[in-house]
Short mmCIF file of N, CA and C in Angstrom, two decimals:
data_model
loop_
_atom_site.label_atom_id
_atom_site.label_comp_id
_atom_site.label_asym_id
_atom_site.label_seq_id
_atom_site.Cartn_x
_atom_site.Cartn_y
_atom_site.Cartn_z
N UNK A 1 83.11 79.52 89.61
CA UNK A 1 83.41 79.03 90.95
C UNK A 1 83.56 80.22 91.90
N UNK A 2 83.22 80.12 92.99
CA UNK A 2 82.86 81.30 94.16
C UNK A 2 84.92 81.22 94.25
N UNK A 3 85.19 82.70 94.60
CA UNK A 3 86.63 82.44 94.94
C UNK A 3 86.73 82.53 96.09
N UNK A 4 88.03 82.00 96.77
CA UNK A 4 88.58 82.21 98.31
C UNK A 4 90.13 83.10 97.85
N UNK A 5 90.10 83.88 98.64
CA UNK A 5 91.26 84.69 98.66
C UNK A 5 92.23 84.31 100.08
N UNK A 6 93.87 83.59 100.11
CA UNK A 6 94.19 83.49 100.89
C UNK A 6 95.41 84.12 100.76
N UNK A 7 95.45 84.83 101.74
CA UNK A 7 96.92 86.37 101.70
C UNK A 7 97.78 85.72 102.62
N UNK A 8 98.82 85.94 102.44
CA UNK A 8 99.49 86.17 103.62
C UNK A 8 101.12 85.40 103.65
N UNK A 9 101.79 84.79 104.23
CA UNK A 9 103.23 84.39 104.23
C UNK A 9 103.49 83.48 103.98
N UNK A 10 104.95 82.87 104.08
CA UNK A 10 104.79 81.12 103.16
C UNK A 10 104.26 80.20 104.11
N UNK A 11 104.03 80.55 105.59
CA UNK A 11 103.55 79.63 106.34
C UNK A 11 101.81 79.36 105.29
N UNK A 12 101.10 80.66 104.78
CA UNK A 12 99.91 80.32 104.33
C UNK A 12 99.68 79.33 102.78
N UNK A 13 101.20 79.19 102.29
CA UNK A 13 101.38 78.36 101.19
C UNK A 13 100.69 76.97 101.66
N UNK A 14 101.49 76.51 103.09
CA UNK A 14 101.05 75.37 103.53
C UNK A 14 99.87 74.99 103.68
N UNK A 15 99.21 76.22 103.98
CA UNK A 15 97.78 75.54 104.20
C UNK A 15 96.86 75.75 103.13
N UNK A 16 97.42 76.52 102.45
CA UNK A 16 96.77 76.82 100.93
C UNK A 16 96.16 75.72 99.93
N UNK A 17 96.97 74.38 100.34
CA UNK A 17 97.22 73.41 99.34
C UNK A 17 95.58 72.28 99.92
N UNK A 18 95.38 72.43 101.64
CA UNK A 18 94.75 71.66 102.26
C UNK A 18 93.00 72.33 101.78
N UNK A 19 93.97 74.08 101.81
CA UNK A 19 91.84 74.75 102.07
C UNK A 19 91.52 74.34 100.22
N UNK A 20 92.36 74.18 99.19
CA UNK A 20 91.99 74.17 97.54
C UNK A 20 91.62 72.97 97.58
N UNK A 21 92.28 71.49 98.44
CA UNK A 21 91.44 70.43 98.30
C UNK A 21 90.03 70.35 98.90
N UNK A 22 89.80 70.86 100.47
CA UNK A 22 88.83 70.67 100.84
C UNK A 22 87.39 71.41 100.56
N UNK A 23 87.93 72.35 99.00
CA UNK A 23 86.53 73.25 98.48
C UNK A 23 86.77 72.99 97.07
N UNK A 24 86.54 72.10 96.58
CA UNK A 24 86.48 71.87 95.38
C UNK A 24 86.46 72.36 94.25
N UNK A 25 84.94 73.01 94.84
CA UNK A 25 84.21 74.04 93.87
C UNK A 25 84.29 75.24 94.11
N UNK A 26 85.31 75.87 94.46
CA UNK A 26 85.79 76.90 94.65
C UNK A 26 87.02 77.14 94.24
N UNK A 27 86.96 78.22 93.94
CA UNK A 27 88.97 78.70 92.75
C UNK A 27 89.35 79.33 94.07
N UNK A 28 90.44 78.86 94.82
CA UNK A 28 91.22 79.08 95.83
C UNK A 28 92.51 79.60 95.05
N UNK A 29 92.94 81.16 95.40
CA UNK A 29 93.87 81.63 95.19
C UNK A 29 94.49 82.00 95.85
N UNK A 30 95.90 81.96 95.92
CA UNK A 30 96.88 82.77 96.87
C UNK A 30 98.20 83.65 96.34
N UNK A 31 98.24 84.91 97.39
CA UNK A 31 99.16 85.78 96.62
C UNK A 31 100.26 85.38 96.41
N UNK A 32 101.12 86.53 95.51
CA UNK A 32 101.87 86.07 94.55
C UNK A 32 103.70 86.00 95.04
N UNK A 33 103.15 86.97 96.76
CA UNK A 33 104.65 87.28 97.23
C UNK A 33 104.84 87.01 98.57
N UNK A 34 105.41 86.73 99.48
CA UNK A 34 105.39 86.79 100.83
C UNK A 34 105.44 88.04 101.30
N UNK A 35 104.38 88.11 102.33
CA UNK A 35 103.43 89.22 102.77
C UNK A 35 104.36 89.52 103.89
N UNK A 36 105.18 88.85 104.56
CA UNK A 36 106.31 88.68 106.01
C UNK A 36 105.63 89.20 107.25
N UNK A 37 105.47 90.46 107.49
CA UNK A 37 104.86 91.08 108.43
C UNK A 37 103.51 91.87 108.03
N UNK A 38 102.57 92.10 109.07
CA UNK A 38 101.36 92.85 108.56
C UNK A 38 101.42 94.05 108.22
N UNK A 39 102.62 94.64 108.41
CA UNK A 39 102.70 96.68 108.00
C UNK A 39 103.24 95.92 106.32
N UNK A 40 104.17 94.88 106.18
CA UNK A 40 105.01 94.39 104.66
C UNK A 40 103.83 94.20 104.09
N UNK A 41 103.04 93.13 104.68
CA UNK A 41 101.94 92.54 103.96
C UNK A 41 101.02 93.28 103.40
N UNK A 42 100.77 94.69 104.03
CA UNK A 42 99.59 95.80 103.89
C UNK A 42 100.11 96.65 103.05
N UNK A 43 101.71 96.21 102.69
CA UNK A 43 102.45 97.39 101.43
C UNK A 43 102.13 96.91 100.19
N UNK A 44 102.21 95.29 100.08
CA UNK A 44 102.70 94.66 98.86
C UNK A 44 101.08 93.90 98.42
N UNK A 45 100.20 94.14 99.33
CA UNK A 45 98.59 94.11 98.54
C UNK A 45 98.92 94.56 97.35
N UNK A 46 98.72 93.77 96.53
CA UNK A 46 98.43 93.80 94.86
C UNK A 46 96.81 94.26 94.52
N UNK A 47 96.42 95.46 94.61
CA UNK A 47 95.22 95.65 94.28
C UNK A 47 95.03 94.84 92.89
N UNK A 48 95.27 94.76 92.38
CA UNK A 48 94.58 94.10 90.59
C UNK A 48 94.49 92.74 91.10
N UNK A 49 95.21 92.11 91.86
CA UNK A 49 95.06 90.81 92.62
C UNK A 49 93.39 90.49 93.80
N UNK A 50 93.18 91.78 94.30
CA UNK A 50 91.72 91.74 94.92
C UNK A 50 90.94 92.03 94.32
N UNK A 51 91.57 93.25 92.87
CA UNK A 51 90.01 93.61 92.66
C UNK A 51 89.85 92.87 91.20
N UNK A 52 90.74 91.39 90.84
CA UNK A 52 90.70 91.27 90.14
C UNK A 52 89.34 90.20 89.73
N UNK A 53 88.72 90.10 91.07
CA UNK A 53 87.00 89.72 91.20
C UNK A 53 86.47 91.06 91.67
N UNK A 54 84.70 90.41 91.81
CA UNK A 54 83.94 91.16 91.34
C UNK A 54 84.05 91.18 93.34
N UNK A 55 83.69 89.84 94.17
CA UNK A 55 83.85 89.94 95.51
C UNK A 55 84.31 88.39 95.97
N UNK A 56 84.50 88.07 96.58
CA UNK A 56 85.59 87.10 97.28
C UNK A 56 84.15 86.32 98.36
N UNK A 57 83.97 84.75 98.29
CA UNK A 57 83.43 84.36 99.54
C UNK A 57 83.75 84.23 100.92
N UNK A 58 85.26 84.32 100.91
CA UNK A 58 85.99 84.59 101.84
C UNK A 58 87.56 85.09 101.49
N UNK A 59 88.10 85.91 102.62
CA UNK A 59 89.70 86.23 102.33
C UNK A 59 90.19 86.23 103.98
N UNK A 60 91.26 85.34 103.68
CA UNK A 60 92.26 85.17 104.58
C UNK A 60 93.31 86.02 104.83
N UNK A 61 93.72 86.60 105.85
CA UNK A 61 95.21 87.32 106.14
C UNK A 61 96.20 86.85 106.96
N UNK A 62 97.39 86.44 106.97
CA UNK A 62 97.85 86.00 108.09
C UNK A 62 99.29 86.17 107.63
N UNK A 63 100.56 86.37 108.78
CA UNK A 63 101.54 86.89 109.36
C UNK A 63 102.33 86.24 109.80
N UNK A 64 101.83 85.04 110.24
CA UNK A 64 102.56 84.15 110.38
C UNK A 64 103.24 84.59 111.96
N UNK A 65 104.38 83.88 112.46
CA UNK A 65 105.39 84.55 113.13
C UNK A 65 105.84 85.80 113.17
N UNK A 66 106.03 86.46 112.00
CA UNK A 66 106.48 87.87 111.85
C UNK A 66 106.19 88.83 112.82
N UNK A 67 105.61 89.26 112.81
CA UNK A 67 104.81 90.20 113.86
C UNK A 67 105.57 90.26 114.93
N UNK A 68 105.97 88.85 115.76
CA UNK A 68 106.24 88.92 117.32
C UNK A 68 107.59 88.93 117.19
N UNK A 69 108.71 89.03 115.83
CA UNK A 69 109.83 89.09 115.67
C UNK A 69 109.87 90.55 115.87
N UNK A 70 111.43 91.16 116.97
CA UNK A 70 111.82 92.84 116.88
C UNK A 70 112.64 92.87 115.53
N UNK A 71 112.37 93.83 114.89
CA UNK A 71 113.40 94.73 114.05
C UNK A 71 113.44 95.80 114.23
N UNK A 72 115.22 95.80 114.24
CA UNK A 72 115.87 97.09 114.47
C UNK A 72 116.34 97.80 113.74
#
């Protein structure tokens, strides 16, 4: 099965569940941790998790809210 790679925060759990029904034939995976912000998300890339195919038909990233939250 062609894979889809979908990264990103628990908001992408939610939609995770909609993109694995609507591709059947495709092994829809999603990572293993919440990604929170895109500098967090770009730490906690699990390389053995991307390169654990050969190449991906598509990969998703997303952040969710995070981003537009300040931390101090």
């Amino acid at each position: 099965k062609p894979p889809i790679m979908i990264w990103g925060d628990s908001i992408s759990w939610e939609y995770f569940y909609f993109v694995k029904a609507a591709f059947p034939n495709h092994d829809v995976i999603h990572n293993r941790c919440n990604g929170q912000t895109s500098t967090n998300g770009l730490k906690k890339i699990n390389r053995g998790e991307l390169e654990a195919r050969e190449h991906y038909e598509v990969i998703t990233f997303n952040a969710g809210l995070w981003d537009i939250v300040p931390f101090y």
